[in-house]
Amino acid sequence: MVLKVAVVGASGYTGVELLRLLYSHPLVEVTFVTSRQYVGTPIAEVFPSLGGCFSLVCKPIDPEMIAAVADVAFVALPHKNAMQVVPELLDKGMKVIDLSADYRLHDQMVYEQWYQKHTSPGLLEEAVYGLPELFRKDISSARLVANPGCYPTSAALALAPLIVNGLIDLNSIIIDSKSGASGAGRGAKTESLYCEVNEGFKAYGIAAHRHTPEIEQTLSGLAGQDVKISFTPHLLPLNRGILTTAYASLDRKLLTAELRDIFLHYYADEKFVRICAVDVTPNIQQVRGSNFCDIGVVADQRTGRVIVVSVIDNLVKGAAGQAVQNLNLMAGFSESTGLDTVAIYP
Amino acid sequence: MVLKVAVVGASGYTGVELLRLLYSHPLVEVTFVTSRQYVGTPIAEVFPSLGGCFSLVCKPIDPEMIAAVADVAFVALPHKNAMQVVPELLDKGMKVIDLSADYRLHDQMVYEQWYQKHTSPGLLEEAVYGLPELFRKDISSARLVANPGCYPTSAALALAPLIVNGLIDLNSIIIDSKSGASGAGRGAKTESLYCEVNEGFKAYGIAAHRHTPEIEQTLSGLAGQDVKISFTPHLLPLNRGILTTAYASLDRKLLTAELRDIFLHYYADEKFVRICAVDVTPNIQQVRGSNFCDIGVVADQRTGRVIVVSVIDNLVKGAAGQAVQNLNLMAGFSESTGLDTVAIYP
Amino acid sequence: MVLKVAVVGASGYTGVELLRLLYSHPLVEVTFVTSRQYVGTPIAEVFPSLGGCFSLVCKPIDPEMIAAVADVAFVALPHKNAMQVVPELLDKGMKVIDLSADYRLHDQMVYEQWYQKHTSPGLLEEAVYGLPELFRKDISSARLVANPGCYPTSAALALAPLIVNGLIDLNSIIIDSKSGASGAGRGAKTESLYCEVNEGFKAYGIAAHRHTPEIEQTLSGLAGQDVKISFTPHLLPLNRGILTTAYASLDRKLLTAELRDIFLHYYADEKFVRICAVDVTPNIQQVRGSNFCDIGVVADQRTGRVIVVSVIDNLVKGAAGQAVQNLNLMAGFSESTGLDTVAIYP
Amino acid sequence: MVLKVAVVGASGYTGVELLRLLYSHPLVEVTFVTSRQYVGTPIAEVFPSLGGCFSLVCKPIDPEMIAAVADVAFVALPHKNAMQVVPELLDKGMKVIDLSADYRLHDQMVYEQWYQKHTSPGLLEEAVYGLPELFRKDISSARLVANPGCYPTSAALALAPLIVNGLIDLNSIIIDSKSGASGAGRGAKTESLYCEVNEGFKAYGIAAHRHTPEIEQTLSGLAGQDVKISFTPHLLPLNRGILTTAYASLDRKLLTAELRDIFLHYYADEKFVRICAVDVTPNIQQVRGSNFCDIGVVADQRTGRVIVVSVIDNLVKGAAGQAVQNLNLMAGFSESTGLDTVAIYP
């Protein structure tokens, strides 16, 4: 018997990616999709890529109707919109995987400082941060999972082995990330136009990006003390992928091969984390369309720093794929069900 | 029990795409991969996208060894090289799906006029042209399938309904095709460099491209008489996809909706051909990574012409995917096994 | 003494390209720029590429003020908007180069059939179609020049030698054009987003694009009889450039070299038209940022057709560069003033 | 009277860019071009973008012949090759602007540690590092100018105001740079193929890139003491441009606006350095094809760091444009002659 799920907010890039992945999931059936903008339109007309695969028609968001036909809801709405829907879905007895930022930060004050007033702060304590490699057990029993941000996923997986093993100066962390354009969503903004992004590259939100507190929350948790980072996101002229280059000062001399062994060991049981060979770092291309996070690590003997490079597909491990991985945990499926595919290259 | 297959010529773009698709095929196991250039190297080192999915090491081409561990061989070698291997694989009792041009043309003289001397002409009669939508029955019982070229696939599927139904002037066919850069292969040539392709667009091989006789062979077969076409391929600055715009003069007045109905009817039972809505034509994006061929058709009342636009992923329906589709037919599997996936978008 | 000019509609891609070219024009000074959207904002803030080069602030459109500081106006507004401004600019004594479609079609009925009601039809007879290679003399003495569309420029230059020399069947012309994304303008539309264009390719406006009657008007004028064409535009994933592949049936047998000689002779005195070597056709890359139109021609002996490939930069020879070329003619400057530059490659 | 110059190594991307810029230089004539690979071929056949602009034919490198027709040579050869030619050109009485790495490092030992044995170390002392904003006076009187590397140009201009004003901890500098694909040159390598770069992004040469000592040499000179940096270059999927994100710890609390004022003041007289508005950082797009270096600076109050973002066109300010700027200084021309153009956007 299959599990019935709904995709709330199906007409964005995360929504269509959820539908792509769920179509290949053998134990799941999508029974409901919503889209404010396209109410009444078949989702396969919104996205011709879905033609022949989905016959669902976009509906408005109606928690009652959703709960009547589905057991789990993926909420792929913008932050602020998400928290207006999630509590009611939970009330109707559903489990929820929320892909927005609304339930990621444990501390309401931090949330309100970087975003806006929180309208269901009571759920912040219950919500589990859905990074399976770090919080697998809690996810398995969660009713509400806050699916991590794309940048935070790439940063946390890159730095966790160093922090957990106490290898770096926690005041020295710099995270220089580069994301493909799908991360900016499907809204019609001048700055997201083809000619504005193509043959272009820029930083944005320097020292002010909202993923900063989310990254710090995870790293602080791992470190057992407050960690502050510098985080600079950039916009790449490509559709999919995030590459994070993380820098930190090593507390003691370590060779590249030793660092790599530490990473290999830390992620030994992880299906979706692959550690590159010595002196190799990954290309965004090698994870496109897949749920992998590939990581390379280098020791810079001249400066005593470690440089970690991680790549993910921002729409998969950075969003929809991780959401499905969380679903698998919550539903008691094998964690890689529906996700055990090869990246699409070239 | 799974079917054991080999990929001969695994280090090109078609090779890696075969491996991607076969990894997700539930009834197939890849037991052997060859690469002249990378003998001794794990294929997952050649293509990091395969990391954690394939542990095979590249071997030289040895038909005896291949036949010892596999029942079917995909040959993804350049033309001329392919026909030096295929006969021996057949001799060892294997079934072969050849993705080169070597066995596509029935007429040895035509082959030798457009390519070079044929070294196993005796197999030309036996070889079945592997376009399932047109030659399904023959493929099912074939020992040697000649997998169609990418352009010919897009052209044949675009024009078949018009020709079979006798709707167009056979002397009026013009095929203007545009292909992504992976069609040029993975060879290190100056003209294939990033900066030579990016922000560029050009025609090539005008009135001289080797896919011309292949297209004409299929269309002539459908028409029951000789068909000559003008075919112009162009190089698109993108990785994957072919869009073909085909023009022909209608023999009688037909509306766009009537033409569309003819296409709908002709492809009514085809899983991998999708006909667009009236007045809609497809974007290469909507088939990326999938085995679909999407087709839109328009009648130009002012000039009495029909314009057909078809799109495929040149590496899937134009190569590896069609090869797997052929395998499914040859092996008696359901035709869409391992291919029933949603295109990756964006 | 320099000529003072205004750019009306400076905040689109054609506007900023006009400013780029005019900055390097030794005999021109830009004294006024307008932008509805950015009134009060320095144009160099709208387009940082202009930083340090222009200190002008965007103004609303006020013909009186414009005429007070400039002698010639470039109008880079959308059609319909343009004809609401042009008459008044002329009334104030200015010369006008209108880059919209509003004055390109001589026949009011044709304009109204493809666009909408014309609000200043009285100017249609006076307006000169600004394709210097064909209508140089009239442009020199014009008060109002209708700058050609980008597709029509590439098509007319590709076909003129064949039509003027009576070499082709006028009922056989097919024009398959491909344009970069800047041709769609800078408006914030979902379909123009990076992820919708990148790694994509599609036809649009099949048998219905508004440039069709403009092309037909020019070709009919050259032929001395009515010419109907099939015209299919496509959207390329690149910023700049149009490549047109034109097909026609030859009335008599001609070799590629003979055809090329005819093109060479026809354009012998043209600075901005370059004819490729025998069997060579051009790449969009080779004209990027320049005012050149490069043309290659091939005879297809098998089918008796001629295939012509032309490339232009849609923003230069297809818009702003041609406008400056027209300005030079109208002002009595040497025709290539400010345009004698090498294309930017790669 | 014009200055006669030769371009040695004209068939690479830097070579063709030199020719593009020199064509628009009113005081220079190119009289000689060399290319090993294309001896006997007109340079406009190698690069169709030069058609109608250059009639020169590629010659082999013959210092005697070069010196007979030119006074200054631009050497655009790979390192190691360059130093086999430069001494002889100097001996023949020419001035030389060398765009390779061979004369950039003052210290022979450092050169030999990062590159290979130096074959004309005697010239290292004489060679002037050609970064006009820092070493203008020496360049004016130089016989041999070592044109800076692309990354080092972007890094030095980003950090100079901070170091000269003693604002940062010199042990804290991290330089995270991203370059377009033209920086890898026009050699036919698999890793430079379109499909390997497009939709991809990677770091390379981590802690080992040869531009590291060049950056350190400049920064150390400015600081008056040894400076060690971490430098990570990345490969962007675009043709032109470098964006450098530089991080350092501030020695005292400074606001973004204060830092910006320091940059404005430091570069007050520089034509080619533009400082962005407060809280604005530049996009690679805004300098494409131009000689500008645009810089934005941000203070991160939370961490006490300064983040500087600089952009250049790697082929212009990072190579050919800076070489022309150096030529202007050496020849006593106005420094911006031939370079005073608007960036090409979009």
mmCIF file of C-alpha atoms in Angstrom, chain A residues 72-338:
data_model
loop_
_atom_site.group_PDB
_atom_site.id
_atom_site.type_symbol
_atom_site.label_atom_id
_atom_site.label_comp_id
_atom_site.label_asym_id
_atom_site.label_seq_id
_atom_site.Cartn_x
_atom_site.Cartn_y
_atom_site.Cartn_z
ATOM 1 C CA VAL A 72 1.736 13.734 4.630
ATOM 2 C CA ALA A 73 2.060 17.233 3.205
ATOM 3 C CA PHE A 74 5.120 18.756 1.611
ATOM 4 C CA VAL A 75 4.794 22.507 2.022
ATOM 5 C CA ALA A 76 6.771 24.317 -0.659
ATOM 6 C CA LEU A 77 5.555 27.830 0.004
ATOM 7 C CA PRO A 78 7.620 30.946 0.682
ATOM 8 C CA HIS A 79 8.391 31.612 4.327
ATOM 9 C CA LYS A 80 5.594 33.527 6.081
ATOM 10 C CA ASN A 81 3.054 31.846 3.802
ATOM 11 C CA ALA A 82 4.107 28.456 5.079
ATOM 12 C CA MET A 83 3.385 29.123 8.726
ATOM 13 C CA GLN A 84 -0.106 30.219 7.816
ATOM 14 C CA VAL A 85 -0.824 26.713 6.557
ATOM 15 C CA VAL A 86 1.314 24.304 8.538
ATOM 16 C CA PRO A 87 -0.498 24.508 11.906
ATOM 17 C CA GLU A 88 -3.831 23.675 10.345
ATOM 18 C CA LEU A 89 -2.411 20.745 8.405
ATOM 19 C CA LEU A 90 -1.012 19.388 11.660
ATOM 20 C CA ASP A 91 -4.341 19.964 13.356
ATOM 21 C CA LYS A 92 -6.019 17.840 10.735
ATOM 22 C CA GLY A 93 -3.719 15.019 11.721
ATOM 23 C CA MET A 94 -1.220 15.226 8.912
ATOM 24 C CA LYS A 95 2.510 14.983 9.123
ATOM 25 C CA VAL A 96 4.238 17.935 7.530
ATOM 26 C CA ILE A 97 7.565 18.463 5.834
ATOM 27 C CA ASP A 98 7.925 22.204 5.519
ATOM 28 C CA LEU A 99 10.492 23.378 2.977
ATOM 29 C CA SER A 100 10.311 27.024 4.004
ATOM 30 C CA ALA A 101 12.414 28.738 6.654
ATOM 31 C CA ASP A 102 9.533 29.121 9.081
ATOM 32 C CA TYR A 103 10.345 26.279 11.459
ATOM 33 C CA ARG A 104 14.080 25.935 11.002
ATOM 34 C CA LEU A 105 15.235 28.288 13.735
ATOM 35 C CA HIS A 106 14.632 27.065 17.258
ATOM 36 C CA ASP A 107 14.772 30.532 18.750
ATOM 37 C CA GLN A 108 11.759 32.709 18.000
ATOM 38 C CA MET A 109 13.733 35.874 18.635
ATOM 39 C CA VAL A 110 16.370 34.957 16.123
ATOM 40 C CA TYR A 111 13.650 34.127 13.608
ATOM 41 C CA GLU A 112 11.944 37.446 14.134
ATOM 42 C CA GLN A 113 15.193 39.341 13.908
ATOM 43 C CA TRP A 114 16.061 37.890 10.474
ATOM 44 C CA TYR A 115 12.569 37.310 9.073
ATOM 45 C CA GLN A 116 9.361 38.726 10.594
ATOM 46 C CA LYS A 117 6.922 38.039 13.409
ATOM 47 C CA HIS A 118 6.304 34.334 13.884
ATOM 48 C CA THR A 119 2.637 33.362 13.872
ATOM 49 C CA SER A 120 2.964 29.872 15.343
ATOM 50 C CA PRO A 121 5.955 30.032 17.670
ATOM 51 C CA GLY A 122 4.534 27.219 19.707
ATOM 52 C CA LEU A 123 5.601 24.765 17.017
ATOM 53 C CA LEU A 124 9.245 25.842 17.002
ATOM 54 C CA GLU A 125 10.156 23.498 19.794
ATOM 55 C CA GLU A 126 8.445 20.520 18.252
ATOM 56 C CA ALA A 127 9.797 21.029 14.747
ATOM 57 C CA VAL A 128 12.777 18.846 13.897
ATOM 58 C CA TYR A 129 15.524 20.229 11.687
ATOM 59 C CA GLY A 130 15.514 17.823 8.766
ATOM 60 C CA LEU A 131 19.170 17.178 8.062
ATOM 61 C CA PRO A 132 19.212 13.375 8.235
ATOM 62 C CA GLU A 133 22.981 13.012 8.421
ATOM 63 C CA LEU A 134 22.926 14.947 11.693
ATOM 64 C CA PHE A 135 19.464 14.459 13.142
ATOM 65 C CA ARG A 136 18.238 11.153 11.755
ATOM 66 C CA LYS A 137 16.725 9.797 14.915
ATOM 67 C CA ASP A 138 14.624 12.843 15.717
ATOM 68 C CA ILE A 139 13.347 13.016 12.183
ATOM 69 C CA SER A 140 12.088 9.459 12.292
ATOM 70 C CA SER A 141 9.624 10.280 15.010
ATOM 71 C CA ALA A 142 8.760 13.806 14.001
ATOM 72 C CA ARG A 143 5.353 15.153 13.141
ATOM 73 C CA LEU A 144 6.768 18.403 11.709
ATOM 74 C CA VAL A 145 10.084 18.482 9.901
ATOM 75 C CA ALA A 146 11.701 21.784 8.937
ATOM 76 C CA ASN A 147 13.579 20.964 5.758
ATOM 77 C CA PRO A 148 16.942 22.774 5.801
ATOM 78 C CA GLY A 149 17.899 25.608 3.506
ATOM 79 C CA CYS A 150 20.083 24.821 0.516
ATOM 80 C CA TYR A 151 23.109 26.834 1.617
ATOM 81 C CA PRO A 152 22.897 25.565 5.211
ATOM 82 C CA THR A 153 22.829 21.962 4.002
ATOM 83 C CA SER A 154 25.988 22.441 1.965
ATOM 84 C CA ALA A 155 27.709 24.338 4.770
ATOM 85 C CA ALA A 156 26.749 22.055 7.639
ATOM 86 C CA LEU A 157 27.839 18.883 5.858
ATOM 87 C CA ALA A 158 31.124 20.544 4.863
ATOM 88 C CA LEU A 159 32.001 21.642 8.372
ATOM 89 C CA ALA A 160 30.455 19.056 10.697
ATOM 90 C CA PRO A 161 33.422 16.632 10.768
ATOM 91 C CA LEU A 162 35.829 19.453 11.563
ATOM 92 C CA ILE A 163 33.699 20.874 14.349
ATOM 93 C CA VAL A 164 32.651 17.594 15.927
ATOM 94 C CA ASN A 165 36.301 16.543 16.029
ATOM 95 C CA GLY A 166 37.374 19.887 17.436
ATOM 96 C CA LEU A 167 39.904 20.590 14.725
ATOM 97 C CA ILE A 168 39.332 24.249 13.922
ATOM 98 C CA ASP A 169 39.290 27.701 15.443
ATOM 99 C CA LEU A 170 35.580 28.398 15.689
ATOM 100 C CA ASN A 171 36.141 32.121 15.177
ATOM 101 C CA SER A 172 37.805 31.637 11.849
ATOM 102 C CA ILE A 173 35.024 30.153 9.751
ATOM 103 C CA ILE A 174 34.302 31.756 6.384
ATOM 104 C CA ILE A 175 31.706 30.263 4.088
ATOM 105 C CA ASP A 176 31.809 31.405 0.486
ATOM 106 C CA SER A 177 28.866 29.827 -1.367
ATOM 107 C CA LYS A 178 27.752 29.916 -4.958
ATOM 108 C CA SER A 179 24.272 28.911 -6.051
ATOM 109 C CA GLY A 180 22.533 28.317 -9.349
ATOM 110 C CA ALA A 181 19.635 30.501 -10.424
ATOM 111 C CA SER A 182 16.820 28.139 -9.518
ATOM 112 C CA GLY A 183 17.538 29.066 -5.916
ATOM 113 C CA ALA A 184 15.957 32.448 -6.584
ATOM 114 C CA GLY A 185 12.652 30.851 -7.434
ATOM 115 C CA ARG A 186 10.230 31.237 -10.287
ATOM 116 C CA GLY A 187 8.967 34.726 -9.540
ATOM 117 C CA ALA A 188 9.085 37.197 -12.423
ATOM 118 C CA LYS A 189 11.731 39.664 -11.292
ATOM 119 C CA THR A 190 13.971 41.750 -13.555
ATOM 120 C CA GLU A 191 17.080 40.591 -11.728
ATOM 121 C CA SER A 192 16.200 36.956 -12.478
ATOM 122 C CA LEU A 193 15.851 37.478 -16.230
ATOM 123 C CA TYR A 194 18.015 35.404 -18.486
ATOM 124 C CA CYS A 195 20.085 38.331 -19.742
ATOM 125 C CA GLU A 196 20.658 39.576 -16.194
ATOM 126 C CA VAL A 197 22.029 36.250 -14.982
ATOM 127 C CA ASN A 198 23.665 34.769 -18.067
ATOM 128 C CA GLU A 199 27.341 35.672 -18.488
ATOM 129 C CA GLY A 200 27.061 37.294 -15.077
ATOM 130 C CA PHE A 201 28.167 36.551 -11.536
ATOM 131 C CA LYS A 202 27.676 38.506 -8.357
ATOM 132 C CA ALA A 203 27.627 38.259 -4.590
ATOM 133 C CA TYR A 204 24.477 39.289 -2.759
ATOM 134 C CA GLY A 205 23.232 39.696 0.763
ATOM 135 C CA ILE A 206 26.788 40.010 2.056
ATOM 136 C CA ALA A 207 26.876 39.824 5.850
ATOM 137 C CA ALA A 208 23.095 39.886 5.827
ATOM 138 C CA HIS A 209 21.746 36.703 4.243
ATOM 139 C CA ARG A 210 18.987 34.942 6.166
ATOM 140 C CA HIS A 211 20.688 31.587 5.981
ATOM 141 C CA THR A 212 23.407 32.898 8.284
ATOM 142 C CA PRO A 213 21.589 32.235 11.590
ATOM 143 C CA GLU A 214 20.464 28.834 10.308
ATOM 144 C CA ILE A 215 24.043 27.818 9.583
ATOM 145 C CA GLU A 216 25.198 29.195 12.910
ATOM 146 C CA GLN A 217 22.471 27.324 14.791
ATOM 147 C CA THR A 218 23.621 23.992 13.363
ATOM 148 C CA LEU A 219 27.333 24.654 13.816
ATOM 149 C CA SER A 220 26.790 25.965 17.344
ATOM 150 C CA GLY A 221 24.866 22.848 18.180
ATOM 151 C CA LEU A 222 27.685 20.657 16.929
ATOM 152 C CA ALA A 223 30.302 22.734 18.713
ATOM 153 C CA GLY A 224 28.441 23.015 21.969
ATOM 154 C CA GLN A 225 29.140 26.735 21.982
ATOM 155 C CA ASP A 226 28.258 29.830 20.034
ATOM 156 C CA VAL A 227 29.728 29.920 16.557
ATOM 157 C CA LYS A 228 29.685 33.029 14.370
ATOM 158 C CA ILE A 229 30.494 32.795 10.689
ATOM 159 C CA SER A 230 30.983 35.054 7.709
ATOM 160 C CA PHE A 231 28.696 33.868 4.945
ATOM 161 C CA THR A 232 28.686 35.203 1.391
ATOM 162 C CA PRO A 233 26.310 33.761 -1.189
ATOM 163 C CA HIS A 234 26.836 34.329 -4.920
ATOM 164 C CA LEU A 235 24.624 33.778 -7.948
ATOM 165 C CA LEU A 236 25.937 31.388 -10.606
ATOM 166 C CA PRO A 237 24.810 31.428 -14.229
ATOM 167 C CA LEU A 238 23.513 27.865 -14.215
ATOM 168 C CA ASN A 239 20.210 26.233 -13.283
ATOM 169 C CA ARG A 240 21.068 23.841 -10.481
ATOM 170 C CA GLY A 241 23.718 23.408 -7.899
ATOM 171 C CA ILE A 242 25.462 24.921 -4.923
ATOM 172 C CA LEU A 243 29.165 24.854 -4.308
ATOM 173 C CA THR A 244 30.360 25.959 -0.916
ATOM 174 C CA THR A 245 33.984 26.802 -0.247
ATOM 175 C CA ALA A 246 34.529 26.847 3.495
ATOM 176 C CA TYR A 247 37.677 28.139 5.191
ATOM 177 C CA ALA A 248 38.858 27.700 8.737
ATOM 178 C CA SER A 249 42.111 27.813 10.675
ATOM 179 C CA LEU A 250 43.288 24.409 11.866
ATOM 180 C CA ASP A 251 44.050 24.109 15.515
ATOM 181 C CA ARG A 252 46.906 21.734 14.740
ATOM 182 C CA LYS A 253 48.905 20.649 11.721
ATOM 183 C CA LEU A 254 47.056 18.103 9.623
ATOM 184 C CA LEU A 255 47.743 16.684 6.196
ATOM 185 C CA THR A 256 45.138 16.637 3.456
ATOM 186 C CA ALA A 257 45.051 12.841 3.620
ATOM 187 C CA GLU A 258 44.489 12.882 7.366
ATOM 188 C CA LEU A 259 41.654 15.333 7.026
ATOM 189 C CA ARG A 260 40.128 13.247 4.288
ATOM 190 C CA ASP A 261 40.246 10.178 6.528
ATOM 191 C CA ILE A 262 38.376 12.086 9.181
ATOM 192 C CA PHE A 263 35.668 12.958 6.695
ATOM 193 C CA LEU A 264 35.533 9.403 5.363
ATOM 194 C CA HIS A 265 35.106 8.086 8.856
ATOM 195 C CA TYR A 266 32.524 10.638 9.886
ATOM 196 C CA TYR A 267 30.365 9.879 6.860
ATOM 197 C CA ALA A 268 31.169 6.169 6.629
ATOM 198 C CA ASP A 269 27.543 5.088 6.875
ATOM 199 C CA GLU A 270 26.020 7.844 4.818
ATOM 200 C CA LYS A 271 24.566 6.855 1.480
ATOM 201 C CA PHE A 272 24.297 10.409 0.198
ATOM 202 C CA VAL A 273 27.637 11.873 1.231
ATOM 203 C CA ARG A 274 30.604 11.021 -0.962
ATOM 204 C CA ILE A 275 34.143 12.060 -0.061
ATOM 205 C CA CYS A 276 36.439 12.857 -2.986
ATOM 206 C CA ALA A 277 39.856 11.311 -3.471
ATOM 207 C CA VAL A 278 42.896 13.053 -2.012
ATOM 208 C CA ASP A 279 43.522 16.404 -3.704
ATOM 209 C CA VAL A 280 40.270 16.187 -5.599
ATOM 210 C CA THR A 281 37.364 18.537 -5.007
ATOM 211 C CA PRO A 282 33.951 18.198 -6.572
ATOM 212 C CA ASN A 283 32.223 19.907 -9.474
ATOM 213 C CA ILE A 284 28.578 20.913 -9.192
ATOM 214 C CA GLN A 285 27.975 18.841 -12.322
ATOM 215 C CA GLN A 286 28.578 15.551 -10.619
ATOM 216 C CA VAL A 287 25.501 15.776 -8.392
ATOM 217 C CA ARG A 288 23.005 17.354 -10.799
ATOM 218 C CA GLY A 289 19.565 15.878 -10.303
ATOM 219 C CA SER A 290 20.777 13.585 -7.522
ATOM 220 C CA ASN A 291 20.561 13.659 -3.728
ATOM 221 C CA PHE A 292 24.319 13.424 -3.206
ATOM 222 C CA CYS A 293 26.505 15.839 -1.322
ATOM 223 C CA ASP A 294 30.087 15.454 -2.534
ATOM 224 C CA ILE A 295 32.885 16.836 -0.411
ATOM 225 C CA GLY A 296 36.574 17.472 -0.945
ATOM 226 C CA VAL A 297 38.980 18.706 1.701
ATOM 227 C CA VAL A 298 42.418 20.293 1.414
ATOM 228 C CA ALA A 299 44.938 21.357 4.014
ATOM 229 C CA ASP A 300 46.831 24.528 3.123
ATOM 230 C CA GLN A 301 50.172 23.962 4.846
ATOM 231 C CA ARG A 302 51.395 27.450 4.043
ATOM 232 C CA THR A 303 48.648 29.164 6.018
ATOM 233 C CA GLY A 304 47.491 26.474 8.405
ATOM 234 C CA ARG A 305 43.980 26.572 7.029
ATOM 235 C CA VAL A 306 41.622 23.849 5.912
ATOM 236 C CA ILE A 307 39.548 24.423 2.798
ATOM 237 C CA VAL A 308 36.437 22.284 2.321
ATOM 238 C CA VAL A 309 34.479 22.237 -0.908
ATOM 239 C CA SER A 310 31.013 20.717 -0.945
ATOM 240 C CA VAL A 311 28.490 20.459 -3.753
ATOM 241 C CA ILE A 312 24.815 19.634 -3.812
ATOM 242 C CA ASP A 313 21.947 20.075 -6.222
ATOM 243 C CA ASN A 314 20.095 22.896 -4.511
ATOM 244 C CA LEU A 315 16.734 21.510 -5.673
ATOM 245 C CA VAL A 316 17.474 17.942 -4.549
ATOM 246 C CA LYS A 317 19.714 17.560 -1.489
ATOM 247 C CA GLY A 318 19.107 21.284 -0.961
ATOM 248 C CA ALA A 319 15.314 20.973 -1.058
ATOM 249 C CA ALA A 320 13.052 18.335 -2.622
ATOM 250 C CA GLY A 321 15.405 15.360 -2.379
ATOM 251 C CA GLN A 322 16.160 15.986 1.250
ATOM 252 C CA ALA A 323 12.427 16.343 1.840
ATOM 253 C CA VAL A 324 11.869 12.903 0.337
ATOM 254 C CA GLN A 325 14.745 11.540 2.421
ATOM 255 C CA ASN A 326 12.964 12.931 5.470
ATOM 256 C CA LEU A 327 9.692 11.423 4.328
ATOM 257 C CA ASN A 328 11.374 8.045 4.073
ATOM 258 C CA LEU A 329 12.600 8.355 7.631
ATOM 259 C CA MET A 330 9.234 9.503 8.931
ATOM 260 C CA ALA A 331 7.400 6.740 7.077
ATOM 261 C CA GLY A 332 9.838 4.031 8.034
ATOM 262 C CA PHE A 333 10.890 3.401 4.457
ATOM 263 C CA SER A 334 14.462 2.663 3.515
ATOM 264 C CA GLU A 335 16.107 6.083 3.573
ATOM 265 C CA SER A 336 17.132 6.111 -0.071
ATOM 266 C CA THR A 337 13.835 4.916 -1.540
ATOM 267 C CA GLY A 338 13.174 6.832 -4.729
#
